[in-house]
PDB file of C-alpha atoms in Angstrom:
ATOM      1  CA  UNK W   1      -6.783  -0.574 -28.073  1.00 47.00           C
ATOM      2  CA  UNK W   2      -6.541  -3.915 -26.308  1.00 51.00           C
ATOM      3  CA  UNK W   3      -9.995  -5.098 -25.275  1.00 63.00           C
ATOM      4  CA  UNK W   4      -8.727  -8.033 -23.188  1.00 78.00           C
ATOM      5  CA  UNK W   5      -7.474  -6.003 -20.227  1.00 81.00           C
ATOM      6  CA  UNK W   6      -8.103  -7.500 -16.778  1.00 83.00           C
ATOM      7  CA  UNK W   7     -10.525  -5.970 -14.296  1.00 85.00           C
ATOM      8  CA  UNK W   8      -9.086  -4.092 -11.325  1.00 85.00           C
ATOM      9  CA  UNK W   9      -8.051  -6.534  -8.543  1.00 85.00           C
ATOM     10  CA  UNK W  10      -9.001  -3.989  -5.846  1.00 84.00           C
ATOM     11  CA  UNK W  11     -12.417  -2.686  -6.912  1.00 87.00           C
ATOM     12  CA  UNK W  12     -13.324  -5.000  -9.859  1.00 84.00           C
ATOM     13  CA  UNK W  13     -13.755  -2.051 -12.228  1.00 85.00           C
ATOM     14  CA  UNK W  14     -13.853  -3.229 -15.828  1.00 85.00           C
ATOM     15  CA  UNK W  15     -12.767   0.119 -17.346  1.00 86.00           C
ATOM     16  CA  UNK W  16      -9.009  -0.359 -16.908  1.00 88.00           C
ATOM     17  CA  UNK W  17      -6.474   1.051 -19.360  1.00 88.00           C
ATOM     18  CA  UNK W  18      -2.798   0.592 -20.192  1.00 86.00           C
ATOM     19  CA  UNK W  19      -0.168   3.182 -19.279  1.00 81.00           C
ATOM     20  CA  UNK W  20       3.324   2.118 -20.408  1.00 77.00           C
ATOM     21  CA  UNK W  21       3.898  -1.310 -18.759  1.00 79.00           C
ATOM     22  CA  UNK W  22       1.137  -0.832 -16.150  1.00 83.00           C
ATOM     23  CA  UNK W  23      -2.599  -1.343 -16.122  1.00 86.00           C
ATOM     24  CA  UNK W  24      -4.478   1.470 -14.351  1.00 88.00           C
ATOM     25  CA  UNK W  25      -7.951   1.605 -12.796  1.00 88.00           C
ATOM     26  CA  UNK W  26      -9.676   4.981 -13.342  1.00 88.00           C
ATOM     27  CA  UNK W  27     -12.076   4.502 -10.404  1.00 88.00           C
ATOM     28  CA  UNK W  28      -9.722   3.681  -7.503  1.00 87.00           C
ATOM     29  CA  UNK W  29      -6.377   4.692  -9.053  1.00 84.00           C
ATOM     30  CA  UNK W  30      -4.772   1.267  -8.487  1.00 85.00           C
ATOM     31  CA  UNK W  31      -1.816   0.508 -10.778  1.00 85.00           C
ATOM     32  CA  UNK W  32      -0.359  -2.944 -11.372  1.00 82.00           C
ATOM     33  CA  UNK W  33       1.712  -4.968 -13.798  1.00 81.00           C
ATOM     34  CA  UNK W  34      -0.509  -7.512 -15.534  1.00 75.00           C
ATOM     35  CA  UNK W  35       0.521 -11.166 -15.286  1.00 68.00           C
ATOM     36  CA  UNK W  36       1.538 -12.654 -18.599  1.00 51.00           C
ATOM     37  CA  UNK W  37       0.259 -16.052 -17.394  1.00 41.00           C
ATOM     38  CA  UNK W  38      -3.312 -14.808 -17.302  1.00 42.00           C
ATOM     39  CA  UNK W  39      -4.290 -14.801 -13.591  1.00 42.00           C
ATOM     40  CA  UNK W  40      -4.094 -11.019 -13.177  1.00 41.00           C
ATOM     41  CA  UNK W  41      -7.712 -10.360 -12.287  1.00 43.00           C
ATOM     42  CA  UNK W  42      -8.088 -12.699  -9.318  1.00 45.00           C
ATOM     43  CA  UNK W  43      -5.857 -10.703  -6.919  1.00 45.00           C
ATOM     44  CA  UNK W  44      -3.885 -13.836  -5.997  1.00 45.00           C
ATOM     45  CA  UNK W  45      -1.508 -13.788  -8.974  1.00 47.00           C
ATOM     46  CA  UNK W  46       1.517 -13.533  -6.690  1.00 54.00           C
ATOM     47  CA  UNK W  47       2.824 -12.259  -3.384  1.00 68.00           C
ATOM     48  CA  UNK W  48       2.169  -8.562  -2.875  1.00 77.00           C
ATOM     49  CA  UNK W  49       5.364  -6.553  -2.383  1.00 86.00           C
ATOM     50  CA  UNK W  50       5.238  -3.535  -0.067  1.00 90.00           C
ATOM     51  CA  UNK W  51       8.201  -1.158  -0.097  1.00 91.00           C
ATOM     52  CA  UNK W  52       9.102   1.572   2.381  1.00 92.00           C
ATOM     53  CA  UNK W  53       9.980   5.197   1.582  1.00 91.00           C
ATOM     54  CA  UNK W  54      13.512   4.300   0.449  1.00 92.00           C
ATOM     55  CA  UNK W  55      12.658   1.128  -1.474  1.00 90.00           C
ATOM     56  CA  UNK W  56      13.323  -1.621   1.091  1.00 92.00           C
ATOM     57  CA  UNK W  57      10.888  -4.548   0.947  1.00 92.00           C
ATOM     58  CA  UNK W  58       8.749  -4.800   4.106  1.00 93.00           C
ATOM     59  CA  UNK W  59       7.325  -7.980   5.625  1.00 92.00           C
ATOM     60  CA  UNK W  60       5.153  -8.896   8.614  1.00 92.00           C
ATOM     61  CA  UNK W  61       6.904  -8.457  11.960  1.00 93.00           C
ATOM     62  CA  UNK W  62       9.457  -5.895  10.766  1.00 94.00           C
ATOM     63  CA  UNK W  63      10.403  -2.847  12.806  1.00 95.00           C
ATOM     64  CA  UNK W  64      10.102   0.507  11.034  1.00 96.00           C
ATOM     65  CA  UNK W  65      10.869   4.150  11.783  1.00 96.00           C
ATOM     66  CA  UNK W  66       8.526   7.013  10.877  1.00 95.00           C
ATOM     67  CA  UNK W  67      10.412   9.370   8.511  1.00 96.00           C
ATOM     68  CA  UNK W  68       8.166  12.431   8.731  1.00 94.00           C
ATOM     69  CA  UNK W  69       5.948  13.988  11.369  1.00 94.00           C
ATOM     70  CA  UNK W  70       2.325  12.843  11.086  1.00 92.00           C
ATOM     71  CA  UNK W  71      -0.794  14.587  12.298  1.00 91.00           C
ATOM     72  CA  UNK W  72      -3.280  12.375  14.148  1.00 88.00           C
ATOM     73  CA  UNK W  73      -6.957  13.303  14.325  1.00 87.00           C
ATOM     74  CA  UNK W  74      -8.164  13.751  17.885  1.00 85.00           C
ATOM     75  CA  UNK W  75      -4.667  14.070  19.309  1.00 84.00           C
ATOM     76  CA  UNK W  76      -3.095  17.385  20.309  1.00 86.00           C
ATOM     77  CA  UNK W  77       0.329  16.101  19.263  1.00 87.00           C
ATOM     78  CA  UNK W  78       1.111  13.953  16.282  1.00 90.00           C
ATOM     79  CA  UNK W  79       3.620  11.202  15.679  1.00 93.00           C
ATOM     80  CA  UNK W  80       7.134  12.626  15.567  1.00 93.00           C
ATOM     81  CA  UNK W  81       9.670  11.727  12.904  1.00 94.00           C
ATOM     82  CA  UNK W  82      12.002   9.055  14.233  1.00 95.00           C
ATOM     83  CA  UNK W  83       9.328   7.158  16.185  1.00 94.00           C
ATOM     84  CA  UNK W  84      10.068   3.415  16.124  1.00 95.00           C
ATOM     85  CA  UNK W  85       7.253   0.984  15.466  1.00 95.00           C
ATOM     86  CA  UNK W  86       7.796  -2.736  16.084  1.00 94.00           C
ATOM     87  CA  UNK W  87       5.855  -5.743  14.864  1.00 94.00           C
ATOM     88  CA  UNK W  88       4.086  -4.305  11.830  1.00 94.00           C
ATOM     89  CA  UNK W  89       1.493  -6.275   9.892  1.00 93.00           C
ATOM     90  CA  UNK W  90       0.931  -5.743   6.160  1.00 92.00           C
ATOM     91  CA  UNK W  91      -2.693  -5.352   5.092  1.00 90.00           C
ATOM     92  CA  UNK W  92      -4.775  -4.332   2.088  1.00 86.00           C
ATOM     93  CA  UNK W  93      -5.917  -1.077   3.629  1.00 79.00           C
ATOM     94  CA  UNK W  94      -7.935   1.879   2.452  1.00 83.00           C
ATOM     95  CA  UNK W  95      -6.366   4.987   0.863  1.00 86.00           C
ATOM     96  CA  UNK W  96      -2.905   3.474   0.660  1.00 86.00           C
ATOM     97  CA  UNK W  97      -2.674   2.617   4.354  1.00 91.00           C
ATOM     98  CA  UNK W  98      -0.978  -0.761   4.045  1.00 92.00           C
ATOM     99  CA  UNK W  99       0.635  -1.166   7.493  1.00 93.00           C
ATOM    100  CA  UNK W 100      -1.280  -2.101  10.645  1.00 94.00           C
ATOM    101  CA  UNK W 101       0.606  -1.459  13.895  1.00 94.00           C
ATOM    102  CA  UNK W 102       0.492  -0.315  17.504  1.00 94.00           C
ATOM    103  CA  UNK W 103       2.338   2.872  18.417  1.00 92.00           C
ATOM    104  CA  UNK W 104       3.226   3.576  22.040  1.00 88.00           C
ATOM    105  CA  UNK W 105       1.125   6.498  23.291  1.00 84.00           C
ATOM    106  CA  UNK W 106      -1.332   6.303  20.367  1.00 88.00           C
ATOM    107  CA  UNK W 107      -2.541   2.699  20.172  1.00 90.00           C
ATOM    108  CA  UNK W 108      -3.587   0.788  17.074  1.00 92.00           C
ATOM    109  CA  UNK W 109      -3.119   2.674  13.799  1.00 92.00           C
ATOM    110  CA  UNK W 110      -2.712   2.189  10.093  1.00 92.00           C
ATOM    111  CA  UNK W 111       0.217   3.816   8.295  1.00 93.00           C
ATOM    112  CA  UNK W 112       1.246   4.269   4.693  1.00 93.00           C
ATOM    113  CA  UNK W 113       4.443   2.530   3.674  1.00 92.00           C
ATOM    114  CA  UNK W 114       5.593   5.778   2.036  1.00 93.00           C
ATOM    115  CA  UNK W 115       6.116   7.442   5.458  1.00 94.00           C
ATOM    116  CA  UNK W 116       8.223   4.726   7.100  1.00 95.00           C
ATOM    117  CA  UNK W 117      11.612   3.148   6.558  1.00 95.00           C
ATOM    118  CA  UNK W 118      12.814  -0.263   7.650  1.00 94.00           C
ATOM    119  CA  UNK W 119      14.761  -0.118  10.917  1.00 88.00           C
TER     120      UNK W 119
END
């Protein structure tokens, strides 16, 4: 067992373990590829890549389309599949919500990149 594994860049847990080519955090479930250069634990080892549901790389300001209907707490109707969202902003969100946006009729929301595709 390798005892020089980096701490988790999200929650700083020191009990990480290797799974194939990834390093996994047992506390928050974050998975990442460790940097061979050594700066894996500081969270700034490189640009974070966010991909949509079909594998396209997303960036700030992109327009996306919601690919599946989403329920919204406090709203009698949810967000329908096919809803266009313009001007997204990528964030380090909670629970996998990595897109910050404004949706017409709903206001400011956070979405997961796994439920959108690049328009």
